Amino acid sequence: MIANKISEPIYITRPLLPDLGVISNSLHEIWESKRVTNNGAKERLLEQELKDYLGVEHLSLFNNGTLALLLGFRALGLKGEVITTPFTFPATVQALDWNGLTPVFCDVEPETMTIDATKIERLITEKTSAILGVHVFGNPCNVNKIQEIADKYQLKVIYDGAHAFGMKLDDKPISDYGDMTMFSFHATKLFNTIEGGALIFKDHRVASKLAMLKNFGLDGPENVILSGLNAKMNEVQAAIGLEVLKLVKEERGKRHAIKESYEQYLASIAGIRILTSSEKDNSSYQYFVIEINEEKYGRSRDWLHDELKRNNIFARKYFYPLCSGFSWYKGLESVNPDNLLQANAAVQRTLALPYYGDLGLELVQSICEIIKKGYKKTKQTSDM
Ligand code: T4K
């Protein structure tokens, strides 16, 4: 344990919250209008502001990212099997489950920990309807290769972009790739509406379908034409989003400084690799994740996680456990660990460190000192 134990618990993130006075004004407007949900003025305004901010044409808001994904699959008419990654938050695959779709797990790339596009083709069967990639930790999937495969076999491509808000790839918004992308606006996300999410999609016909699906399948007050759900964003969520959006630029700047500081301190520690992509304009600034090579660092990821915890720092083992290990997938051929070697290794090695604008550079230094002190020379490293 370090001498000056950090007195307050330090979490992986803290929500980016607008000034309470500003929110109170917005609430006042909502109260006055008496329109608190169901396609209200603030929801419509947020939708437009997000389209402008992200540079996209079609966007639909939801009360959380999971329901957005779930209804997105439904709107695209997916059937049968969907090829996806096991290295993600449970929501990705649970959204498939709730549509009666079967996940087919594909291994990940060791560098980015996104779905390994070179291993997708061999998993395609006549039941496959889509490829579902996750831009995990804001690392973009191999979108061009994925699209090539999808075009060849006429499959839909959906991206879980829960960690990818505001990201660009080759100067284009990340949501320009694939048929549909989901962004999560959960409180733990840089841009948040406390709970919330959005779908961005290419085909304009999907818009009216989504509008119905998130509103009980209603097409007008007396016409129910689809089996929908209630997944609407309410006016309070939208009001928070409108104010948080104004803070995003500054928060990205603060996180950039924190990221640079982490990179500087961690560069010299053997066995620690920074996993998050580092290009400035392309980053989502959502997570700061390291990979621990136990042989070189001399300690395991779990040891480091516990050591940080002993010092009041609550890093997270995202995304442990692997989704392919969930009990209800037992019996699926694709969960065989022999075919998911990289994913099984990744899940034992990754650690998400505290990362938010107000963390402060001093704390970054303290966290890195703990990591540095943890380094243990092993016979193997001293021989090198
Ligand atoms: N796909 C992917 C790839 C995702 O990562 C997610 C969500 C989704 C889909 C689904 O999107 P949503 O339906 O959520 O929109 C958190 C979030 O709840 C979840 O949204 C997120 N991914 C996931 C990666 O992280 P937990 O269980 O790790 O959250 P929790 O409550 O442990 O919070 C983490 C830390 O954040 C806490 O230790 C302290 C801090 N925190 C959290 C909250 C909620 C605060 O300071 N204040 C808060 O209000 O899942």
CSV table of C-alpha atoms and ligand atoms in Angstrom, one decimal:
chain,number,residue,atom,x,y,z
A,1,MET,CA,0.0,0.0,0.0
A,2,ILE,CA,1.3,3.5,-0.7
A,3,ALA,CA,2.2,5.8,2.2
A,4,ASN,CA,-0.4,8.4,1.5
A,5,LYS,CA,-3.5,6.4,1.1
A,6,ILE,CA,-6.1,8.2,-1.0
A,7,SER,CA,-8.7,9.3,1.5
A,8,GLU,CA,-11.9,9.4,-0.7
A,9,PRO,CA,-12.9,6.5,-2.9
A,10,ILE,CA,-11.9,7.1,-6.5
A,11,TYR,CA,-14.3,5.5,-9.0
A,12,ILE,CA,-13.9,4.6,-12.6
A,13,THR,CA,-16.1,7.6,-13.6
A,14,ARG,CA,-18.3,10.3,-12.2
A,15,PRO,CA,-21.3,11.6,-14.2
A,16,LEU,CA,-20.8,14.9,-16.2
A,17,LEU,CA,-23.7,16.9,-14.6
A,18,PRO,CA,-24.8,20.4,-15.6
A,19,ASP,CA,-25.2,23.2,-13.0
A,20,LEU,CA,-28.2,22.5,-10.9
A,21,GLY,CA,-29.6,26.0,-11.4
A,22,VAL,CA,-29.6,25.6,-15.1
A,23,ILE,CA,-31.4,22.3,-14.8
A,24,SER,CA,-33.9,23.9,-12.4
A,25,ASN,CA,-34.7,26.4,-15.1
A,26,SER,CA,-35.2,23.7,-17.7
A,27,LEU,CA,-37.5,21.8,-15.2
A,28,HIS,CA,-39.5,25.0,-14.7
A,29,GLU,CA,-40.1,25.2,-18.5
A,30,ILE,CA,-41.2,21.5,-18.6
A,31,TRP,CA,-43.5,22.0,-15.6
A,32,GLU,CA,-45.1,25.1,-17.2
A,33,SER,CA,-45.6,23.2,-20.5
A,34,LYS,CA,-47.2,20.2,-18.8
A,35,ARG,CA,-45.7,18.1,-21.6
A,36,VAL,CA,-43.3,15.7,-19.7
A,37,THR,CA,-42.9,12.8,-22.1
A,38,ASN,CA,-44.1,11.3,-25.4
A,39,ASN,CA,-42.3,13.2,-28.2
A,40,GLY,CA,-42.1,16.5,-26.3
A,41,ALA,CA,-40.4,19.7,-27.4
A,42,LYS,CA,-37.1,19.0,-25.6
A,43,GLU,CA,-36.8,15.5,-27.0
A,44,ARG,CA,-37.3,16.9,-30.5
A,45,LEU,CA,-34.8,19.7,-29.9
A,46,LEU,CA,-32.2,17.2,-28.5
A,47,GLU,CA,-32.7,15.0,-31.5
A,48,GLN,CA,-32.0,17.9,-33.9
A,49,GLU,CA,-29.0,19.1,-31.8
A,50,LEU,CA,-27.5,15.6,-31.7
A,51,LYS,CA,-27.9,15.2,-35.5
A,52,ASP,CA,-26.1,18.5,-36.0
A,53,TYR,CA,-23.4,17.7,-33.4
A,54,LEU,CA,-22.7,14.2,-34.9
A,55,GLY,CA,-23.2,15.2,-38.5
A,56,VAL,CA,-25.8,12.5,-39.1
A,57,GLU,CA,-29.2,12.5,-41.0
A,58,HIS,CA,-31.3,9.9,-39.1
A,59,LEU,CA,-31.3,9.6,-35.4
A,60,SER,CA,-33.9,8.4,-32.9
A,61,LEU,CA,-33.8,8.8,-29.1
A,62,PHE,CA,-34.5,6.1,-26.5
A,63,ASN,CA,-34.8,5.8,-22.8
A,64,ASN,CA,-31.6,3.7,-22.6
A,65,GLY,CA,-29.1,2.1,-25.0
A,66,THR,CA,-30.2,-1.4,-24.3
A,67,LEU,CA,-33.8,-0.9,-25.5
A,68,ALA,CA,-32.4,1.1,-28.5
A,69,LEU,CA,-30.4,-1.9,-29.5
A,70,LEU,CA,-33.2,-4.3,-28.9
A,71,LEU,CA,-35.7,-2.4,-31.0
A,72,GLY,CA,-33.0,-1.6,-33.6
A,73,PHE,CA,-32.6,-5.3,-34.3
A,74,ARG,CA,-36.4,-5.6,-34.5
A,75,ALA,CA,-36.7,-2.6,-36.9
A,76,LEU,CA,-34.1,-4.2,-39.2
A,77,GLY,CA,-36.0,-7.5,-39.2
A,78,LEU,CA,-33.1,-9.6,-38.0
A,79,LYS,CA,-33.7,-13.3,-37.9
A,80,GLY,CA,-31.8,-16.5,-36.8
A,81,GLU,CA,-28.2,-16.0,-36.0
A,82,VAL,CA,-26.1,-12.9,-35.5
A,83,ILE,CA,-22.3,-13.0,-35.4
A,84,THR,CA,-20.9,-11.0,-32.5
A,85,THR,CA,-18.1,-10.5,-30.0
A,86,PRO,CA,-18.1,-12.1,-26.5
A,87,PHE,CA,-16.0,-9.3,-25.2
A,88,THR,CA,-18.6,-6.7,-24.3
A,89,PHE,CA,-21.1,-5.6,-21.7
A,90,PRO,CA,-24.0,-8.1,-21.2
A,91,ALA,CA,-26.5,-5.6,-22.8
A,92,THR,CA,-25.1,-6.3,-26.3
A,93,VAL,CA,-26.1,-10.0,-26.3
A,94,GLN,CA,-29.1,-9.6,-24.1
A,95,ALA,CA,-30.7,-7.4,-26.7
A,96,LEU,CA,-30.2,-10.3,-29.1
A,97,ASP,CA,-31.8,-12.8,-26.6
A,98,TRP,CA,-34.9,-10.6,-26.2
A,99,ASN,CA,-35.4,-10.8,-29.9
A,100,GLY,CA,-35.1,-14.6,-30.0
A,101,LEU,CA,-31.8,-14.2,-32.0
A,102,THR,CA,-28.9,-16.5,-31.4
A,103,PRO,CA,-25.5,-15.0,-30.9
A,104,VAL,CA,-22.6,-16.7,-32.7
A,105,PHE,CA,-19.4,-15.7,-30.9
A,106,CYS,CA,-16.4,-14.7,-32.9
A,107,ASP,CA,-13.0,-14.1,-31.4
A,108,VAL,CA,-11.5,-10.6,-31.0
A,109,GLU,CA,-8.4,-8.9,-32.4
A,110,PRO,CA,-5.6,-8.9,-29.7
A,111,GLU,CA,-4.7,-5.3,-30.5
A,112,THR,CA,-8.1,-3.6,-30.3
A,113,MET,CA,-10.2,-6.3,-28.7
A,114,THR,CA,-12.9,-5.7,-31.3
A,115,ILE,CA,-14.4,-8.5,-33.3
A,116,ASP,CA,-11.8,-10.2,-35.5
A,117,ALA,CA,-13.1,-9.6,-39.0
A,118,THR,CA,-10.8,-12.3,-40.5
A,119,LYS,CA,-12.7,-14.9,-38.4
A,120,ILE,CA,-16.2,-13.9,-39.3
A,121,GLU,CA,-16.7,-15.6,-42.7
A,122,ARG,CA,-16.2,-19.1,-41.4
A,123,LEU,CA,-19.1,-18.6,-38.9
A,124,ILE,CA,-21.7,-17.6,-41.5
A,125,THR,CA,-24.5,-20.2,-42.1
A,126,GLU,CA,-27.8,-19.9,-44.0
A,127,LYS,CA,-29.3,-18.7,-40.7
A,128,THR,CA,-27.0,-15.7,-40.3
A,129,SER,CA,-28.8,-12.4,-40.8
A,130,ALA,CA,-26.3,-9.8,-39.4
A,131,ILE,CA,-22.9,-9.0,-37.9
A,132,LEU,CA,-23.0,-7.1,-34.7
A,133,GLY,CA,-19.7,-5.4,-33.8
A,134,VAL,CA,-18.9,-3.4,-30.7
A,135,HIS,CA,-16.5,-0.4,-30.8
A,136,VAL,CA,-15.3,-1.6,-27.4
A,137,PHE,CA,-13.6,1.1,-25.3
A,138,GLY,CA,-13.9,3.4,-28.3
A,139,ASN,CA,-11.7,1.3,-30.5
A,140,PRO,CA,-13.3,1.1,-33.9
A,141,CYS,CA,-14.0,-2.3,-35.4
A,142,ASN,CA,-12.5,-3.2,-38.8
A,143,VAL,CA,-15.4,-1.6,-40.5
A,144,ASN,CA,-14.3,-1.9,-44.1
A,145,LYS,CA,-13.6,-5.6,-43.9
A,146,ILE,CA,-16.8,-6.2,-42.0
A,147,GLN,CA,-18.8,-4.3,-44.7
A,148,GLU,CA,-17.0,-6.3,-47.4
A,149,ILE,CA,-18.2,-9.6,-45.8
A,150,ALA,CA,-21.7,-8.2,-45.2
A,151,ASP,CA,-22.0,-7.2,-48.9
A,152,LYS,CA,-20.8,-10.6,-50.1
A,153,TYR,CA,-23.4,-12.5,-48.0
A,154,GLN,CA,-26.1,-9.8,-47.9
A,155,LEU,CA,-26.0,-9.4,-44.2
A,156,LYS,CA,-26.9,-6.4,-42.1
A,157,VAL,CA,-24.2,-4.6,-40.1
A,158,ILE,CA,-25.0,-3.1,-36.7
A,159,TYR,CA,-22.6,-1.5,-34.3
A,160,ASP,CA,-22.9,-1.2,-30.6
A,161,GLY,CA,-21.3,2.2,-30.2
A,162,ALA,CA,-22.1,2.5,-26.5
A,163,HIS,CA,-18.5,3.7,-26.0
A,164,ALA,CA,-18.1,5.6,-29.3
A,165,PHE,CA,-20.1,8.8,-29.1
A,166,GLY,CA,-18.5,11.6,-31.1
A,167,MET,CA,-15.9,9.3,-32.6
A,168,LYS,CA,-14.7,9.7,-36.2
A,169,LEU,CA,-13.0,7.3,-38.5
A,170,ASP,CA,-11.2,8.5,-41.6
A,171,ASP,CA,-12.9,11.9,-41.1
A,172,LYS,CA,-16.3,10.4,-41.1
A,173,PRO,CA,-18.7,10.0,-38.1
A,174,ILE,CA,-18.3,6.4,-36.8
A,175,SER,CA,-22.0,5.9,-37.3
A,176,ASP,CA,-21.5,6.3,-41.1
A,177,TYR,CA,-20.4,2.7,-41.1
A,178,GLY,CA,-22.9,-0.2,-41.1
A,179,ASP,CA,-26.7,0.0,-41.3
A,180,MET,CA,-27.2,1.1,-37.7
A,181,THR,CA,-25.2,2.3,-34.7
A,182,MET,CA,-26.3,2.6,-31.1
A,183,PHE,CA,-24.9,5.2,-28.6
A,184,SER,CA,-25.6,4.9,-24.9
A,185,PHE,CA,-26.3,8.0,-22.9
A,186,HIS,CA,-26.0,6.3,-19.5
A,187,ALA,CA,-24.7,8.5,-16.6
A,188,THR,CA,-21.3,6.7,-16.9
A,189,LYS,CA,-21.0,8.0,-20.5
A,190,LEU,CA,-19.2,11.2,-21.4
A,191,PHE,CA,-22.4,12.5,-23.1
A,192,ASN,CA,-25.3,11.4,-20.9
A,193,THR,CA,-29.0,12.0,-20.2
A,194,ILE,CA,-28.6,10.0,-16.9
A,195,GLU,CA,-30.3,7.1,-18.7
A,196,GLY,CA,-30.7,7.2,-22.4
A,197,GLY,CA,-29.5,6.2,-25.8
A,198,ALA,CA,-29.9,6.7,-29.6
A,199,LEU,CA,-29.9,4.8,-32.8
A,200,ILE,CA,-28.4,6.3,-36.0
A,201,PHE,CA,-29.3,4.5,-39.2
A,202,LYS,CA,-29.0,4.8,-42.9
A,203,ASP,CA,-32.4,3.8,-44.3
A,204,HIS,CA,-35.0,6.6,-43.8
A,205,ARG,CA,-37.8,4.0,-43.7
A,206,VAL,CA,-36.5,2.7,-40.4
A,207,ALA,CA,-37.4,6.0,-38.8
A,208,SER,CA,-41.2,5.5,-38.7
A,209,LYS,CA,-40.8,1.9,-37.7
A,210,LEU,CA,-38.6,2.9,-34.7
A,211,ALA,CA,-41.1,5.6,-33.7
A,212,MET,CA,-43.8,3.0,-33.5
A,213,LEU,CA,-41.7,0.3,-31.9
A,214,LYS,CA,-40.7,2.6,-29.0
A,215,ASN,CA,-44.3,3.7,-28.5
A,216,PHE,CA,-46.2,0.4,-28.1
A,217,GLY,CA,-46.4,-0.1,-31.9
A,218,LEU,CA,-49.0,2.7,-32.1
A,219,ASP,CA,-49.6,4.3,-35.5
A,220,GLY,CA,-52.0,7.0,-34.2
A,221,PRO,CA,-54.2,6.7,-31.2
A,222,GLU,CA,-56.4,3.9,-32.4
A,223,ASN,CA,-54.1,1.8,-34.5
A,224,VAL,CA,-51.7,-0.7,-33.1
A,225,ILE,CA,-49.8,-2.2,-35.9
A,226,LEU,CA,-46.6,-3.6,-34.4
A,227,SER,CA,-45.7,-5.4,-31.2
A,228,GLY,CA,-43.7,-2.6,-29.6
A,229,LEU,CA,-42.5,-1.6,-26.2
A,230,ASN,CA,-42.2,1.6,-24.2
A,231,ALA,CA,-38.7,2.9,-24.8
A,232,LYS,CA,-39.3,6.7,-25.2
A,233,MET,CA,-37.0,9.3,-23.8
A,234,ASN,CA,-38.8,11.7,-21.5
A,235,GLU,CA,-38.5,15.5,-21.3
A,236,VAL,CA,-36.3,15.5,-18.1
A,237,GLN,CA,-33.8,13.2,-19.7
A,238,ALA,CA,-33.8,15.4,-22.9
A,239,ALA,CA,-33.4,18.6,-20.9
A,240,ILE,CA,-30.3,17.1,-19.1
A,241,GLY,CA,-29.0,16.0,-22.5
A,242,LEU,CA,-29.4,19.5,-23.9
A,243,GLU,CA,-27.3,21.0,-21.1
A,244,VAL,CA,-24.7,18.2,-21.0
A,245,LEU,CA,-24.1,18.6,-24.7
A,246,LYS,CA,-22.8,22.1,-24.0
A,247,LEU,CA,-20.2,20.7,-21.7
A,248,VAL,CA,-18.9,17.9,-24.0
A,249,LYS,CA,-16.2,19.9,-25.7
A,250,GLU,CA,-14.6,21.1,-22.4
A,251,GLU,CA,-14.9,17.6,-20.9
A,252,ARG,CA,-13.2,16.1,-23.9
A,253,GLY,CA,-10.3,18.6,-23.5
A,254,LYS,CA,-10.0,17.7,-19.8
A,255,ARG,CA,-10.0,14.0,-20.5
A,256,HIS,CA,-7.4,14.5,-23.2
A,257,ALA,CA,-5.0,16.0,-20.6
A,258,ILE,CA,-5.7,13.1,-18.3
A,259,LYS,CA,-5.1,10.6,-21.0
A,260,GLU,CA,-1.8,12.2,-21.9
A,261,SER,CA,-0.7,12.2,-18.3
A,262,TYR,CA,-1.6,8.5,-17.9
A,263,GLU,CA,0.3,7.7,-21.2
A,264,GLN,CA,3.4,9.6,-20.0
A,265,TYR,CA,3.5,7.8,-16.6
A,266,LEU,CA,2.7,4.4,-17.8
A,267,ALA,CA,5.0,4.3,-20.8
A,268,SER,CA,8.0,3.2,-18.8
A,269,ILE,CA,6.3,0.3,-16.9
A,270,ALA,CA,7.1,-3.1,-18.4
A,271,GLY,CA,4.1,-5.3,-19.1
A,272,ILE,CA,1.5,-2.4,-19.2
A,273,ARG,CA,-0.1,-1.7,-22.6
A,274,ILE,CA,-2.5,1.1,-23.2
A,275,LEU,CA,-5.5,-0.3,-25.0
A,276,THR,CA,-7.5,2.8,-25.8
A,277,SER,CA,-6.9,4.4,-29.2
A,278,SER,CA,-4.8,7.5,-28.9
A,279,GLU,CA,-5.6,9.6,-32.0
A,280,LYS,CA,-6.9,12.9,-30.7
A,281,ASP,CA,-9.8,13.7,-33.0
A,282,ASN,CA,-10.9,10.1,-33.3
A,283,SER,CA,-11.1,9.3,-29.6
A,284,SER,CA,-14.4,9.0,-27.8
A,285,TYR,CA,-12.6,9.8,-24.5
A,286,GLN,CA,-14.9,7.3,-22.9
A,287,TYR,CA,-12.6,4.8,-21.1
A,288,PHE,CA,-8.9,4.5,-20.3
A,289,VAL,CA,-8.0,0.9,-20.4
A,290,ILE,CA,-4.8,-1.0,-19.8
A,291,GLU,CA,-3.7,-4.5,-20.6
A,292,ILE,CA,-1.5,-6.3,-18.0
A,293,ASN,CA,0.9,-8.8,-19.3
A,294,GLU,CA,1.5,-10.9,-16.2
A,295,GLU,CA,4.8,-12.4,-17.4
A,296,LYS,CA,6.3,-9.0,-18.0
A,297,TYR,CA,4.7,-7.0,-15.2
A,298,GLY,CA,5.3,-9.8,-12.6
A,299,ARG,CA,1.7,-9.5,-11.3
A,300,SER,CA,-1.7,-10.4,-12.5
A,301,ARG,CA,-4.5,-8.0,-13.5
A,302,ASP,CA,-6.5,-9.3,-10.5
A,303,TRP,CA,-3.6,-8.5,-8.2
A,304,LEU,CA,-3.4,-4.9,-9.6
A,305,HIS,CA,-7.1,-4.5,-9.3
A,306,ASP,CA,-7.0,-5.5,-5.7
A,307,GLU,CA,-4.0,-3.4,-4.9
A,308,LEU,CA,-5.6,-0.3,-6.3
A,309,LYS,CA,-8.7,-1.2,-4.3
A,310,ARG,CA,-6.6,-1.4,-1.1
A,311,ASN,CA,-5.7,2.1,-1.9
A,312,ASN,CA,-9.3,3.2,-2.4
A,313,ILE,CA,-9.2,3.2,-6.2
A,314,PHE,CA,-12.0,1.3,-7.8
A,315,ALA,CA,-10.8,0.3,-11.3
A,316,ARG,CA,-13.0,-2.1,-13.2
A,317,LYS,CA,-12.3,-5.5,-14.9
A,318,TYR,CA,-14.4,-4.5,-18.0
A,319,PHE,CA,-15.6,-6.8,-19.6
A,320,TYR,CA,-15.3,-9.7,-17.2
A,321,PRO,CA,-17.0,-12.3,-17.4
A,322,LEU,CA,-17.0,-13.0,-21.1
A,323,CYS,CA,-20.6,-13.1,-22.5
A,324,SER,CA,-19.9,-16.5,-24.1
A,325,GLY,CA,-19.6,-17.9,-20.6
A,326,PHE,CA,-23.2,-17.0,-19.6
A,327,SER,CA,-25.1,-20.1,-18.4
A,328,TRP,CA,-27.9,-19.8,-20.9
A,329,TYR,CA,-25.5,-20.1,-23.8
A,330,LYS,CA,-24.2,-23.5,-22.7
A,331,GLY,CA,-24.5,-25.9,-25.6
A,332,LEU,CA,-23.9,-23.3,-28.3
A,333,GLU,CA,-21.1,-24.4,-30.5
A,334,SER,CA,-19.6,-20.9,-30.7
A,335,VAL,CA,-18.9,-20.7,-27.0
A,336,ASN,CA,-16.0,-23.2,-27.2
A,337,PRO,CA,-13.0,-21.4,-25.6
A,338,ASP,CA,-10.7,-23.1,-28.2
A,339,ASN,CA,-12.2,-20.7,-30.8
A,340,LEU,CA,-12.2,-17.7,-28.5
A,341,LEU,CA,-8.5,-17.7,-27.4
A,342,GLN,CA,-7.9,-14.0,-27.7
A,343,ALA,CA,-11.2,-13.1,-26.0
A,344,ASN,CA,-10.4,-15.5,-23.1
A,345,ALA,CA,-7.0,-13.9,-22.7
A,346,ALA,CA,-8.3,-10.4,-23.0
A,347,VAL,CA,-10.8,-10.8,-20.2
A,348,GLN,CA,-8.1,-11.8,-17.8
A,349,ARG,CA,-5.8,-8.9,-18.7
A,350,THR,CA,-7.8,-5.7,-19.1
A,351,LEU,CA,-8.4,-3.1,-16.5
A,352,ALA,CA,-10.3,0.2,-16.9
A,353,LEU,CA,-8.7,3.0,-14.8
A,354,PRO,CA,-10.5,6.0,-13.3
A,355,TYR,CA,-11.2,8.4,-16.2
A,356,TYR,CA,-13.2,11.6,-16.0
A,357,GLY,CA,-12.6,15.3,-16.4
A,358,ASP,CA,-12.4,16.2,-12.7
A,359,LEU,CA,-10.1,13.4,-11.7
A,360,GLY,CA,-7.1,15.7,-11.6
A,361,LEU,CA,-3.6,15.1,-12.7
A,362,GLU,CA,-2.3,14.6,-9.2
A,363,LEU,CA,-4.5,11.6,-8.8
A,364,VAL,CA,-3.5,10.2,-12.1
A,365,GLN,CA,0.1,10.4,-10.9
A,366,SER,CA,-0.8,8.6,-7.6
A,367,ILE,CA,-2.6,5.8,-9.5
A,368,CYS,CA,0.4,5.4,-11.8
A,369,GLU,CA,2.7,5.3,-8.8
A,370,ILE,CA,0.8,2.4,-7.4
A,371,ILE,CA,0.9,0.6,-10.7
A,372,LYS,CA,4.7,1.3,-11.0
A,373,LYS,CA,5.3,0.1,-7.4
A,374,GLY,CA,3.4,-3.1,-8.2
A,375,TYR,CA,5.9,-4.1,-10.9
A,376,LYS,CA,7.8,-7.2,-9.8
A,377,LYS,CA,10.9,-8.4,-11.5
A,378,THR,CA,10.5,-12.1,-12.4
A,379,LYS,CA,13.2,-14.4,-13.4
A,380,GLN,CA,12.0,-14.1,-17.0
A,381,THR,CA,12.1,-10.2,-17.0
A,382,SER,CA,15.5,-10.0,-15.3
A,383,ASP,CA,16.9,-12.4,-18.0
A,384,MET,CA,15.7,-10.0,-20.7
B,1,T4K,N1,-23.4,-1.9,-24.9
B,1,T4K,C1,-22.2,-1.7,-24.2
B,1,T4K,C2,-21.0,-2.1,-24.9
B,1,T4K,C3,-22.2,-1.1,-23.0
B,1,T4K,O1,-21.1,-0.8,-22.4
B,1,T4K,C4,-23.5,-0.7,-22.4
B,1,T4K,C5,-23.5,-0.1,-21.1
B,1,T4K,C6,-24.7,-1.0,-23.1
B,1,T4K,C7,-24.6,-1.6,-24.4
B,1,T4K,C8,-26.0,-0.6,-22.6
B,1,T4K,O2,-26.3,0.8,-22.6
B,1,T4K,P1,-27.3,1.4,-21.5
B,1,T4K,O3,-28.6,0.6,-21.6
B,1,T4K,O4,-26.7,1.3,-20.2
B,1,T4K,O5,-27.5,2.8,-22.0
B,1,T4K,C9,-22.1,0.7,-16.3
B,1,T4K,C10,-23.3,1.3,-17.0
B,1,T4K,O6,-24.5,1.1,-16.2
B,1,T4K,C11,-23.6,0.8,-18.4
B,1,T4K,O7,-24.4,1.8,-19.0
B,1,T4K,C12,-22.3,0.7,-19.1
B,1,T4K,N2,-22.5,0.1,-20.4
B,1,T4K,C13,-21.3,-0.2,-18.3
B,1,T4K,C14,-20.0,-0.3,-19.1
B,1,T4K,O8,-21.0,0.5,-17.1
B,1,T4K,P2,-21.8,-0.8,-14.2
B,1,T4K,O9,-22.6,-1.9,-13.7
B,1,T4K,O10,-20.3,-1.0,-14.4
B,1,T4K,O11,-22.1,0.6,-13.5
B,1,T4K,P3,-21.8,1.0,-12.0
B,1,T4K,O12,-23.1,1.3,-11.4
B,1,T4K,O13,-21.0,0.0,-11.3
B,1,T4K,O14,-21.0,2.4,-12.2
B,1,T4K,C15,-19.6,2.4,-12.4
B,1,T4K,C16,-19.1,3.5,-11.6
B,1,T4K,O15,-19.5,4.8,-12.0
B,1,T4K,C17,-19.4,3.4,-10.1
B,1,T4K,O16,-18.5,2.7,-9.4
B,1,T4K,C18,-19.4,4.9,-9.6
B,1,T4K,C19,-19.7,5.7,-10.9
B,1,T4K,N3,-21.1,6.1,-10.9
B,1,T4K,C20,-22.1,5.4,-11.5
B,1,T4K,C21,-23.4,5.8,-11.5
B,1,T4K,C22,-24.5,5.0,-12.1
B,1,T4K,C23,-21.3,7.4,-10.4
B,1,T4K,O17,-20.4,8.1,-9.9
B,1,T4K,N4,-22.6,7.8,-10.4
B,1,T4K,C24,-23.7,7.1,-10.9
B,1,T4K,O18,-24.8,7.6,-10.9
B,1,T4K,O19,-22.4,-0.5,-15.7
